[in-house]
Amino acid sequence: MSEAIIQVKHLEKRIKGKTIIDDLSFDLYRGEVLGFLGPNGAGKTTTMRMMLGLISITSGDVIIDGHSVKNAKEKALGRVGGIVENPEMYKFLSGYDNLKHFRRMYEDVPDSRIDEVVELVKLKDAIHRKVKTYSLGMRQRLGIAQALLHRPDVLILDEPTNGLDPAGIRELRDYLRKLAKEENMAIFISSHILSEMELICDRILIIQNGKITSTQEIRETTEEVLSVLFEVEPKTKALEVLHQLPDLQVREEKGWLVVEAKREDIPQINAALVKANIQVYAIRRTQKSLEDRFLELTEGSVVQ
Ligand SMILES: Nc1ncnc2c1ncn2[C@@H]1O[C@H](COP(=O)(O)OP(=O)(O)O)[C@@H](O)[C@H]1O
Ligand SMILES: [Mg+2]
């Protein structure tokens, strides 16, 4: 894989003696969309605020392109664009005037770049209207336009799908994936909605109670345990055969035998059945969705 543009190292945040972020470490690479998934109160916004230098870091550090957010904040954040929670907007100004205002924070953002980002987030028709007339989705898109103004290498977006309708989410997804793949940007995006993350991201970190509890590769599933359904006769004899195979979990469900196995084990299971003269009528693979896994992982956890 390419170099890590962000390294989060043993990051901690304590507020009034309470540990909110607890020893968080991960890397973000160029060209990838990394998801940060967790229930409300898990610590996503707090982590992103520390990464963007908006609040202090209790211990640990965030290294961006070799620079420490703790000790060299300006250098570290120069190539980063971000929106955290509801982006600050001037409601009585137009979208366009808001962008012109934010442009002042950076050098070298010509008018043509403003037009470009407006086009990208599809706000062209509304850009000269006052922001107070915008829907939540339009405000989110204006926030993303603002984060992109200075052509950052890294984008940090806190729940950017909030307030978007399904079509808007699809557009955002296509756009973020394009930025990552074609511009080699690194994108870190949080959400509490699993199905969205699964579509947008290459990799997902799951955060609970301030800790990363799991990392999921979305596009690599070969090592994954699948539920495989077998339609066989006679079932009792088939169960006996399968119980003799090592490390295999088998159960009967709605007339099917359900086997938990890796993809590569399926031919051997089938061969064992056939060898024992069992009639195999169908084999069906069902992959556990991220949602199943997320619910398994977060079951019983306290949501604050
Ligand atoms: N300034 C603060 N003072 C006290 N507690 C806070 C503060 N900011 C966040 N928290 C607590 O930290 C936890 C994580 O919050 P947050 O980062 O907003 O989670 P998320 O964005 O995942 O919903 C929550 O329990 C929240 O109440
Ligand atoms: Mg949040």
Short mmCIF file of C-alpha atoms and ligand atoms in Angstrom, two decimals:
data_model
loop_
_atom_site.label_atom_id
_atom_site.label_comp_id
_atom_site.label_asym_id
_atom_site.label_seq_id
_atom_site.Cartn_x
_atom_site.Cartn_y
_atom_site.Cartn_z
CA MET A 1 0.00 0.00 0.00
CA SER A 2 1.04 3.64 -0.46
CA GLU A 3 2.44 5.75 2.36
CA ALA A 4 0.30 6.70 5.37
CA ILE A 5 -0.49 10.40 5.15
CA ILE A 6 -1.99 10.45 8.64
CA GLN A 7 -0.76 8.47 11.60
CA VAL A 8 -2.90 8.60 14.70
CA LYS A 9 -0.73 7.48 17.59
CA HIS A 10 -2.08 6.48 20.98
CA LEU A 11 -4.50 9.37 20.94
CA GLU A 12 -6.29 10.17 24.17
CA LYS A 13 -8.78 12.75 25.32
CA ARG A 14 -9.80 13.21 28.91
CA ILE A 15 -12.37 15.78 29.92
CA LYS A 16 -12.91 16.46 33.60
CA GLY A 17 -11.21 13.22 34.60
CA LYS A 18 -13.29 11.15 32.20
CA THR A 19 -11.52 9.27 29.39
CA ILE A 20 -13.45 9.99 26.20
CA ILE A 21 -10.87 8.76 23.68
CA ASP A 22 -8.75 5.88 24.87
CA ASP A 23 -5.45 4.94 23.18
CA LEU A 24 -6.64 5.29 19.59
CA SER A 25 -4.13 4.36 16.87
CA PHE A 26 -4.61 3.98 13.13
CA ASP A 27 -3.15 5.02 9.76
CA LEU A 28 -4.87 6.72 6.85
CA TYR A 29 -3.46 6.17 3.36
CA ARG A 30 -3.57 8.18 0.17
CA GLY A 31 -6.15 6.89 -2.25
CA GLU A 32 -8.35 5.31 0.39
CA VAL A 33 -11.71 6.17 1.88
CA LEU A 34 -11.56 5.17 5.52
CA GLY A 35 -14.78 4.99 7.49
CA PHE A 36 -15.20 5.76 11.18
CA LEU A 37 -18.31 3.97 12.30
CA GLY A 38 -19.82 4.02 15.74
CA PRO A 39 -22.98 4.75 17.69
CA ASN A 40 -23.76 8.24 18.93
CA GLY A 41 -21.46 9.20 21.77
CA ALA A 42 -18.70 6.77 20.73
CA GLY A 43 -16.15 9.56 20.26
CA LYS A 44 -16.05 10.18 16.49
CA THR A 45 -16.44 13.96 16.63
CA THR A 46 -13.98 14.30 19.52
CA THR A 47 -11.36 12.31 17.57
CA MET A 48 -11.87 14.37 14.43
CA ARG A 49 -11.70 17.62 16.40
CA MET A 50 -8.31 16.57 17.76
CA MET A 51 -7.13 15.56 14.29
CA LEU A 52 -8.10 19.00 12.97
CA GLY A 53 -6.47 20.85 15.87
CA LEU A 54 -9.81 22.25 17.04
CA ILE A 55 -9.43 20.90 20.58
CA SER A 56 -6.34 19.97 22.57
CA ILE A 57 -4.87 16.46 22.62
CA THR A 58 -4.55 15.01 26.15
CA SER A 59 -1.85 12.52 25.12
CA GLY A 60 -0.60 10.77 22.01
CA ASP A 61 -0.35 12.66 18.71
CA VAL A 62 -1.62 12.96 15.15
CA ILE A 63 1.11 13.09 12.49
CA ILE A 64 0.02 14.49 9.13
CA ASP A 65 2.48 14.28 6.26
CA GLY A 66 5.30 14.08 8.82
CA HIS A 67 4.15 17.05 10.93
CA SER A 68 2.73 16.82 14.44
CA VAL A 69 -0.67 18.42 15.04
CA LYS A 70 0.45 18.95 18.62
CA ASN A 71 3.75 20.74 17.90
CA ALA A 72 3.47 22.00 14.33
CA LYS A 73 -0.22 22.55 13.85
CA GLU A 74 -0.08 24.94 10.90
CA LYS A 75 2.25 22.76 8.87
CA ALA A 76 0.33 19.62 9.74
CA LEU A 77 -3.04 21.08 8.76
CA GLY A 78 -2.01 23.03 5.67
CA ARG A 79 -3.09 20.30 3.27
CA VAL A 80 -6.15 19.15 5.22
CA GLY A 81 -9.77 20.05 4.59
CA GLY A 82 -12.45 19.21 7.09
CA ILE A 83 -15.96 19.67 8.31
CA VAL A 84 -16.94 18.72 11.83
CA GLU A 85 -20.57 18.48 12.82
CA ASN A 86 -22.60 21.36 11.43
CA PRO A 87 -20.21 23.53 9.50
CA GLU A 88 -20.27 27.20 10.45
CA MET A 89 -22.05 29.21 7.78
CA TYR A 90 -23.18 32.77 7.53
CA LYS A 91 -26.88 32.26 7.02
CA PHE A 92 -27.59 35.76 5.80
CA LEU A 93 -24.92 35.57 3.11
CA SER A 94 -25.24 33.62 -0.11
CA GLY A 95 -23.43 30.31 -0.53
CA TYR A 96 -21.09 32.05 -2.92
CA ASP A 97 -20.23 34.82 -0.45
CA ASN A 98 -19.61 32.19 2.24
CA LEU A 99 -17.09 30.49 -0.02
CA LYS A 100 -15.44 33.82 -0.80
CA HIS A 101 -15.22 34.48 2.90
CA PHE A 102 -13.57 31.11 3.62
CA ARG A 103 -11.20 31.57 0.72
CA ARG A 104 -9.47 34.33 2.71
CA MET A 105 -8.02 31.69 5.03
CA TYR A 106 -5.91 30.36 2.18
CA GLU A 107 -3.51 31.72 -0.38
CA ASP A 108 -4.09 31.13 -4.07
CA VAL A 109 -7.73 30.19 -4.37
CA PRO A 110 -8.87 31.89 -7.61
CA ASP A 111 -12.52 32.57 -8.53
CA SER A 112 -12.30 29.71 -11.00
CA ARG A 113 -11.66 27.30 -8.11
CA ILE A 114 -14.82 28.51 -6.35
CA ASP A 115 -16.80 27.84 -9.53
CA GLU A 116 -15.18 24.42 -9.77
CA VAL A 117 -16.13 23.28 -6.25
CA VAL A 118 -19.64 24.68 -6.66
CA GLU A 119 -19.99 22.60 -9.79
CA LEU A 120 -18.60 19.54 -8.02
CA VAL A 121 -21.11 19.64 -5.17
CA LYS A 122 -23.92 20.57 -7.57
CA LEU A 123 -24.93 23.85 -5.98
CA LYS A 124 -24.70 25.98 -9.08
CA ASP A 125 -28.40 26.88 -9.21
CA ALA A 126 -28.59 27.88 -5.55
CA ILE A 127 -25.17 29.38 -4.94
CA HIS A 128 -26.34 33.01 -5.07
CA ARG A 129 -29.22 32.39 -2.67
CA LYS A 130 -28.91 33.10 1.03
CA VAL A 131 -27.79 30.07 3.02
CA LYS A 132 -30.78 30.39 5.36
CA THR A 133 -32.97 29.20 2.48
CA TYR A 134 -30.86 26.03 2.00
CA SER A 135 -31.95 22.54 3.04
CA LEU A 136 -29.71 20.62 5.44
CA GLY A 137 -28.37 18.62 2.51
CA MET A 138 -27.46 21.78 0.62
CA ARG A 139 -25.66 23.13 3.68
CA GLN A 140 -23.72 19.88 3.96
CA ARG A 141 -22.68 20.18 0.34
CA LEU A 142 -21.64 23.79 0.84
CA GLY A 143 -19.54 22.59 3.77
CA ILE A 144 -17.84 20.03 1.55
CA ALA A 145 -17.24 22.69 -1.12
CA GLN A 146 -15.61 24.83 1.56
CA ALA A 147 -13.41 21.94 2.72
CA LEU A 148 -12.25 21.35 -0.85
CA LEU A 149 -11.45 24.98 -1.73
CA HIS A 150 -7.68 24.79 -1.20
CA ARG A 151 -7.28 21.41 -2.94
CA PRO A 152 -6.37 19.47 0.18
CA ASP A 153 -4.62 16.07 0.15
CA VAL A 154 -6.72 14.89 3.05
CA LEU A 155 -10.41 15.32 3.75
CA ILE A 156 -11.88 14.77 7.20
CA LEU A 157 -15.67 14.75 7.15
CA ASP A 158 -17.82 14.25 10.22
CA GLU A 159 -21.15 12.64 9.32
CA PRO A 160 -21.39 14.35 5.92
CA THR A 161 -24.37 12.22 4.89
CA ASN A 162 -26.57 13.76 7.62
CA GLY A 163 -29.56 15.35 5.98
CA LEU A 164 -28.86 13.93 2.54
CA ASP A 165 -31.52 11.94 0.70
CA PRO A 166 -30.57 8.62 -0.94
CA ALA A 167 -29.78 10.30 -4.26
CA GLY A 168 -27.61 12.84 -2.47
CA ILE A 169 -25.78 10.07 -0.62
CA ARG A 170 -25.11 8.26 -3.87
CA GLU A 171 -23.71 11.42 -5.43
CA LEU A 172 -21.51 12.08 -2.42
CA ARG A 173 -20.30 8.49 -2.52
CA ASP A 174 -19.41 8.65 -6.21
CA TYR A 175 -17.70 11.95 -5.71
CA LEU A 176 -15.64 10.91 -2.67
CA ARG A 177 -14.58 7.67 -4.34
CA LYS A 178 -13.55 9.63 -7.40
CA LEU A 179 -11.46 12.06 -5.32
CA ALA A 180 -9.73 9.15 -3.60
CA LYS A 181 -9.07 7.10 -6.72
CA GLU A 182 -8.38 9.81 -9.31
CA GLU A 183 -6.79 12.52 -7.17
CA ASN A 184 -5.16 10.11 -4.75
CA MET A 185 -6.72 11.92 -1.80
CA ALA A 186 -7.04 10.35 1.62
CA ILE A 187 -10.55 10.59 2.99
CA PHE A 188 -11.66 9.96 6.56
CA ILE A 189 -15.40 9.99 7.02
CA SER A 190 -17.56 9.24 10.04
CA SER A 191 -21.09 7.95 10.29
CA HIS A 192 -23.36 5.98 12.58
CA ILE A 193 -25.10 4.43 9.58
CA LEU A 194 -23.64 1.12 8.52
CA SER A 195 -25.12 0.69 5.09
CA GLU A 196 -23.71 4.02 3.92
CA MET A 197 -20.23 3.25 5.18
CA GLU A 198 -20.23 -0.09 3.45
CA LEU A 199 -20.93 1.60 0.12
CA ILE A 200 -18.51 4.50 0.46
CA CYS A 201 -15.45 3.06 2.20
CA ASP A 202 -12.54 0.78 1.41
CA ARG A 203 -11.94 0.11 5.07
CA ILE A 204 -13.90 0.79 8.22
CA LEU A 205 -12.84 1.36 11.80
CA ILE A 206 -15.48 0.63 14.37
CA ILE A 207 -15.34 2.82 17.47
CA GLN A 208 -17.17 2.16 20.71
CA ASN A 209 -16.78 3.98 23.99
CA GLY A 210 -13.69 5.78 22.71
CA LYS A 211 -11.86 2.65 21.57
CA ILE A 212 -11.39 1.04 18.17
CA THR A 213 -12.91 -2.39 18.55
CA SER A 214 -12.56 -3.67 15.01
CA THR A 215 -11.23 -2.92 11.52
CA GLN A 216 -13.09 -4.24 8.49
CA GLU A 217 -11.77 -4.45 4.95
CA ILE A 218 -14.77 -3.95 2.75
CA ARG A 219 -13.37 -5.13 -0.54
CA GLU A 220 -11.42 -8.11 0.72
CA THR A 221 -13.57 -10.91 1.95
CA THR A 222 -11.67 -14.13 1.12
CA GLU A 223 -10.82 -14.86 4.76
CA GLU A 224 -14.34 -14.24 5.85
CA VAL A 225 -16.55 -16.86 7.38
CA LEU A 226 -19.68 -17.33 5.34
CA SER A 227 -22.96 -18.99 6.15
CA VAL A 228 -23.42 -21.69 3.53
CA LEU A 229 -26.80 -23.33 3.06
CA PHE A 230 -26.99 -26.94 1.87
CA GLU A 231 -30.18 -28.58 0.64
CA VAL A 232 -29.57 -32.29 1.14
CA GLU A 233 -31.29 -35.65 1.66
CA PRO A 234 -31.28 -37.42 4.03
CA LYS A 235 -30.57 -34.63 6.50
CA THR A 236 -29.84 -36.71 9.59
CA LYS A 237 -27.13 -38.66 7.84
CA ALA A 238 -25.72 -35.46 6.32
CA LEU A 239 -25.51 -33.90 9.79
CA GLU A 240 -23.55 -36.92 11.00
CA VAL A 241 -21.10 -36.59 8.13
CA LEU A 242 -20.62 -32.85 8.66
CA HIS A 243 -20.16 -33.23 12.42
CA GLN A 244 -17.18 -35.45 11.68
CA LEU A 245 -15.40 -32.72 9.73
CA PRO A 246 -13.01 -30.67 11.91
CA ASP A 247 -13.76 -27.09 12.98
CA LEU A 248 -17.14 -26.90 11.37
CA GLN A 249 -20.28 -25.43 12.87
CA VAL A 250 -23.46 -26.94 11.52
CA ARG A 251 -27.12 -26.41 12.33
CA GLU A 252 -30.45 -27.15 10.74
CA GLU A 253 -32.65 -24.20 9.82
CA LYS A 254 -35.88 -24.16 7.79
CA GLY A 255 -35.06 -27.37 5.97
CA TRP A 256 -31.50 -26.31 5.17
CA LEU A 257 -28.27 -27.35 6.79
CA VAL A 258 -26.42 -24.16 7.65
CA VAL A 259 -22.64 -24.44 7.77
CA GLU A 260 -20.29 -21.67 8.91
CA ALA A 261 -17.25 -21.98 6.68
CA LYS A 262 -14.73 -20.12 4.59
CA ARG A 263 -15.27 -20.00 0.85
CA GLU A 264 -12.28 -22.27 0.21
CA ASP A 265 -13.78 -25.01 2.43
CA ILE A 266 -17.03 -25.35 0.47
CA PRO A 267 -15.80 -27.87 -2.18
CA GLN A 268 -14.42 -30.20 0.52
CA ILE A 269 -17.68 -30.11 2.44
CA ASN A 270 -19.58 -30.94 -0.71
CA ALA A 271 -17.16 -33.76 -1.56
CA ALA A 272 -17.61 -35.31 1.90
CA LEU A 273 -21.40 -35.30 1.45
CA VAL A 274 -21.25 -36.80 -2.02
CA LYS A 275 -18.81 -39.46 -0.88
CA ALA A 276 -21.29 -40.55 1.81
CA ASN A 277 -23.99 -40.95 -0.84
CA ILE A 278 -25.95 -37.94 0.27
CA GLN A 279 -27.98 -36.16 -2.40
CA VAL A 280 -26.94 -32.51 -2.68
CA TYR A 281 -29.68 -30.46 -4.36
CA ALA A 282 -28.37 -26.96 -3.74
CA ILE A 283 -25.55 -24.99 -2.15
CA ARG A 284 -26.12 -21.34 -1.38
CA ARG A 285 -23.71 -18.82 0.05
CA THR A 286 -24.83 -15.94 2.23
CA GLN A 287 -22.30 -13.42 3.33
CA LYS A 288 -22.74 -11.74 6.65
CA SER A 289 -23.38 -8.10 6.03
CA LEU A 290 -21.43 -5.44 7.83
CA GLU A 291 -24.64 -4.75 9.67
CA ASP A 292 -24.68 -8.24 11.18
CA ARG A 293 -21.07 -7.89 12.19
CA PHE A 294 -21.58 -4.41 13.59
CA LEU A 295 -24.54 -5.57 15.67
CA GLU A 296 -22.55 -8.57 16.89
CA LEU A 297 -19.69 -6.31 17.89
CA THR A 298 -21.74 -3.62 19.56
CA GLU A 299 -24.25 -5.89 21.23
CA GLY A 300 -24.47 -5.12 24.90
CA SER A 301 -22.36 -1.99 24.66
CA VAL A 302 -23.55 1.08 26.47
CA VAL A 303 -24.54 3.91 24.19
CA GLN A 304 -24.12 7.17 26.06
N1 LIG B 1 -16.77 19.02 26.01
C1 LIG B 1 -17.19 17.85 26.50
N2 LIG B 1 -17.37 17.71 27.85
C2 LIG B 1 -17.78 16.54 28.37
N3 LIG B 1 -18.06 15.44 27.65
C3 LIG B 1 -17.91 15.52 26.32
C4 LIG B 1 -17.48 16.73 25.68
N4 LIG B 1 -17.42 16.49 24.33
C5 LIG B 1 -17.80 15.21 24.17
N5 LIG B 1 -18.11 14.63 25.35
C6 LIG B 1 -18.55 13.24 25.54
O1 LIG B 1 -17.66 12.41 24.83
C7 LIG B 1 -18.34 11.30 24.27
C8 LIG B 1 -18.06 11.24 22.79
O2 LIG B 1 -18.72 12.30 22.11
P1 LIG B 1 -18.62 12.55 20.56
O3 LIG B 1 -17.17 12.60 20.20
O4 LIG B 1 -19.44 13.73 20.22
O5 LIG B 1 -19.25 11.22 19.98
P2 LIG B 1 -19.82 10.90 18.50
O6 LIG B 1 -19.36 11.99 17.60
O7 LIG B 1 -19.27 9.56 18.17
O8 LIG B 1 -21.31 10.87 18.63
C9 LIG B 1 -19.80 11.48 24.63
O9 LIG B 1 -20.08 10.70 25.75
C10 LIG B 1 -19.90 12.96 24.93
O10 LIG B 1 -20.93 13.19 25.84
MG MG B 2 -20.48 13.23 16.38
#
